[in-house]
Amino acid sequence: MDGDPLALPHSTRPAYALRDRRSGLLAAFDDAGPVVDELLAGLTEPATPPTAAAAALGVRLAQGDDDLDVLTRSLARLRQLVLEQLHDAGLAGDLAAARTVHAHLDRLTEASTAAFLREREAQVLSMVAHDVSNPLMSICLIAGFFEERLGPEHRRSTDTLQRAAQQLRQLVRDVQDVADILAGPLTIAPLLVDLGDVVGEVVGQLEPLARARGVKLAATPPAGALPLHGERERLVQALGCLVRAAIKVS
């Protein structure tokens, strides 16, 4: 693209100048192309600045076990190159152009940093859920062993152990769900399930907890099936959270 950027309106000068110098910006870091193109697109259409490529950069570096400093240095290098290219294009003294460029670079930096931190948080939560699930499996096996072999006089103790194990299992599932949500969109394959069966399963899980607190928990079976589309396990989790909270305040 040939021409004098200073002859253009202020709003289009940065995009015009940097498009001509795109190759000079690619030295900011490896695979800088998507982020550079995102910068140029945002400068061209400032009303809706895209940030998907910047977020993807943050996720990629987090998954590669890089420190946040690596991401910060990469984006600082891109900012330096952008300013150098604007200087070479004769826009060093154009304050309006500088404000526009810095504002969009700030948005890209914010998006990439937030994505980096979300990915790292998801990794930590997933690791915690995995590390807790292994000893929890042993607890569940031992609890089942005791329940089968101990007499009625020990029923209260085994019920307490089973309730504690169930609460830990729910906690592990919740932590893993949060990790999945932070790592990316949560995908659910809805199937046709019977709401009555879901309610019955929740009551079966939480009835020992309710009994221990002196609360009567029961469900009246519906006259017929109550079909709905959803994921059974997550419906049980959601309803179980509501019922568990009601038991605790009863």
XYZ file of C-alpha atoms in Angstrom:
250
model
C 0.000 0.000 0.000
C 1.526 3.295 -1.138
C 0.759 6.785 0.113
C 1.372 9.247 2.926
C -0.250 8.251 6.272
C -0.265 11.916 7.347
C -2.696 12.668 4.542
C -5.256 10.273 6.041
C -7.779 10.926 8.869
C -6.350 10.434 12.381
C -8.510 7.361 13.025
C -7.066 5.433 10.077
C -3.419 6.511 10.202
C -2.124 3.774 12.618
C -3.792 0.919 10.747
C -2.580 2.250 7.392
C 1.007 2.652 8.596
C 1.233 -0.682 10.417
C -0.335 -2.715 7.611
C 2.517 -1.583 5.382
C 4.988 -2.674 8.049
C 3.375 -5.946 9.205
C 6.517 -7.978 8.490
C 8.493 -5.786 10.873
C 6.090 -6.618 13.718
C 6.379 -10.391 13.371
C 9.739 -10.362 15.174
C 7.946 -9.707 18.477
C 7.704 -13.437 19.284
C 7.171 -16.802 17.613
C 3.815 -17.149 15.855
C 3.107 -13.436 16.296
C 1.065 -13.326 13.085
C -2.418 -13.879 14.615
C -1.886 -11.257 17.337
C -0.442 -8.747 14.844
C -3.391 -9.309 12.507
C -5.734 -8.897 15.478
C -4.058 -5.595 16.301
C -4.475 -4.390 12.728
C -8.114 -5.511 12.632
C -8.818 -3.703 15.892
C -7.228 -0.510 14.611
C -9.297 -0.757 11.440
C -12.562 -1.371 13.359
C -11.928 0.175 16.806
C -15.583 -0.155 17.850
C -15.263 -3.956 18.134
C -11.618 -4.794 18.851
C -11.033 -8.580 18.644
C -8.978 -10.281 21.360
C -9.314 -14.014 20.579
C -5.777 -14.365 19.202
C -4.304 -12.581 22.224
C -6.243 -14.882 24.560
C -5.033 -17.911 22.596
C -1.454 -16.674 23.050
C -1.945 -16.552 26.816
C -3.382 -20.067 26.887
C -0.584 -21.428 24.689
C 2.152 -20.030 26.918
C 0.403 -21.255 30.072
C 0.070 -24.752 28.617
C 3.743 -24.657 27.663
C 4.756 -24.128 31.308
C 6.097 -20.646 30.569
C 6.113 -17.972 33.250
C 3.872 -14.924 33.073
C 7.064 -12.907 32.548
C 7.484 -14.580 29.149
C 4.061 -13.342 28.065
C 4.726 -9.870 29.470
C 8.059 -9.591 27.656
C 6.524 -10.793 24.373
C 3.763 -8.194 24.466
C 6.195 -5.478 25.562
C 8.368 -6.376 22.559
C 5.345 -6.073 20.265
C 4.541 -2.656 21.737
C 8.132 -1.513 21.174
C 8.074 -2.654 17.537
C 4.724 -0.945 16.940
C 6.071 2.357 18.247
C 9.212 1.995 16.129
C 7.124 1.384 13.010
C 4.895 4.379 13.745
C 8.040 6.494 14.161
C 9.371 5.279 10.827
C 6.015 6.159 9.248
C 6.291 9.721 10.502
C 3.603 9.343 13.184
C 5.846 9.715 16.248
C 4.314 13.098 17.093
C 0.719 12.126 16.366
C -0.750 11.914 19.891
C -4.159 10.736 18.675
C -2.581 7.841 16.791
C -0.415 6.951 19.800
C -3.428 6.910 22.140
C -5.360 4.661 19.753
C -2.495 2.201 19.402
C -1.718 2.075 23.124
C -5.394 1.573 24.002
C -5.690 -1.434 21.709
C -2.366 -2.901 22.841
C -3.622 -2.549 26.421
C -6.749 -4.530 25.513
C -4.682 -7.265 23.891
C -2.405 -7.412 26.927
C -5.349 -7.614 29.301
C -7.013 -10.395 27.285
C -3.846 -12.491 26.984
C -2.924 -12.070 30.667
C -6.430 -12.984 31.828
C -6.421 -16.079 29.604
C -2.986 -17.079 30.917
C -4.128 -16.797 34.546
C -7.395 -18.675 33.876
C -5.500 -21.523 32.243
C -3.026 -21.721 35.133
C -5.868 -21.684 37.664
C -7.611 -24.469 35.753
C -4.405 -26.515 35.772
C -4.008 -26.133 39.537
C -7.635 -27.034 40.257
C -7.496 -30.052 37.954
C -4.315 -31.224 39.681
C -5.918 -30.836 43.111
C -9.016 -32.772 42.017
C -6.847 -35.568 40.628
C -4.619 -35.767 43.705
C -7.599 -35.869 46.082
C -9.515 -38.467 44.071
C -6.855 -41.166 44.568
C -6.896 -41.295 48.401
C -10.661 -40.713 48.312
C -11.059 -43.943 46.361
C -9.260 -45.793 49.145
C -11.542 -44.205 51.746
C -14.623 -45.300 49.806
C -13.357 -48.862 49.513
C -12.581 -49.067 53.231
C -15.967 -47.558 54.092
C -17.695 -50.202 51.979
C -15.614 -52.932 53.620
C -16.625 -51.767 57.117
C -20.272 -51.406 56.158
C -20.430 -55.022 54.997
C -18.608 -56.576 57.970
C -19.494 -54.526 61.044
C -22.687 -55.089 62.989
C -25.669 -52.775 63.511
C -24.017 -51.250 66.590
C -21.468 -49.631 64.248
C -24.034 -48.413 61.692
C -23.871 -44.803 62.838
C -20.093 -44.712 62.398
C -20.215 -46.299 58.940
C -23.019 -43.937 57.880
C -20.887 -40.981 58.985
C -17.926 -42.307 57.020
C -20.068 -42.825 53.921
C -21.511 -39.305 54.193
C -18.032 -37.811 54.525
C -16.858 -39.775 51.490
C -19.899 -38.623 49.490
C -19.230 -34.989 50.405
C -15.612 -35.337 49.317
C -16.678 -36.934 46.033
C -19.013 -34.004 45.415
C -16.235 -31.545 46.254
C -13.871 -33.233 43.795
C -16.540 -33.083 41.062
C -17.206 -29.407 41.778
C -13.506 -28.547 41.663
C -13.079 -30.410 38.378
C -16.138 -28.657 36.929
C -14.637 -25.270 37.795
C -11.355 -26.335 36.199
C -13.189 -27.397 33.026
C -15.113 -24.125 32.865
C -11.943 -22.056 33.297
C -10.134 -24.093 30.649
C -12.830 -23.591 28.046
C -16.525 -23.823 27.219
C -18.299 -26.603 29.109
C -19.803 -29.064 26.634
C -22.817 -31.114 27.652
C -24.495 -33.832 25.604
C -28.156 -33.649 26.726
C -30.102 -36.902 26.840
C -33.692 -37.704 27.743
C -33.802 -38.431 31.489
C -36.595 -38.946 34.001
C -36.700 -36.167 36.583
C -38.339 -38.534 39.050
C -35.302 -40.812 38.910
C -33.015 -37.822 39.457
C -34.993 -36.778 42.546
C -34.940 -40.340 43.858
C -31.165 -40.549 43.487
C -30.648 -37.252 45.320
C -32.906 -38.361 48.169
C -31.040 -41.669 48.408
C -27.688 -39.877 48.602
C -28.700 -37.250 51.167
C -31.162 -39.115 53.360
C -28.400 -40.274 55.787
C -27.213 -36.677 56.129
C -30.766 -35.481 56.772
C -31.401 -38.245 59.311
C -28.220 -37.358 61.193
C -29.529 -33.793 61.537
C -32.988 -34.898 62.604
C -34.566 -33.932 59.282
C -36.984 -36.162 57.411
C -36.145 -36.270 53.712
C -38.492 -38.091 51.331
C -39.841 -37.772 47.816
C -43.357 -38.521 46.582
C -43.118 -40.434 43.282
C -44.932 -38.704 40.399
C -47.950 -40.327 38.801
C -46.032 -40.752 35.565
C -42.662 -40.114 33.994
C -41.240 -36.574 33.994
C -38.916 -36.604 30.974
C -36.550 -33.761 30.176
C -33.384 -33.268 28.159
C -30.200 -32.872 30.205
C -27.125 -34.589 31.571
C -28.185 -36.845 34.421
C -25.033 -36.516 36.535
C -25.056 -32.729 36.434
C -28.776 -32.585 37.200
C -28.139 -34.761 40.252
C -25.289 -32.446 41.288
C -27.382 -29.289 40.867
C -30.423 -30.620 42.731
C -28.187 -32.199 45.368
C -26.565 -28.822 46.098
C -29.982 -27.256 46.681
C -31.209 -30.066 48.943
C -27.917 -30.210 50.857
C -28.123 -26.471 51.544
C -31.735 -26.857 52.745
C -30.709 -29.657 55.120
C -27.888 -27.595 56.573
C -30.186 -24.692 57.490
C -33.005 -26.912 58.785
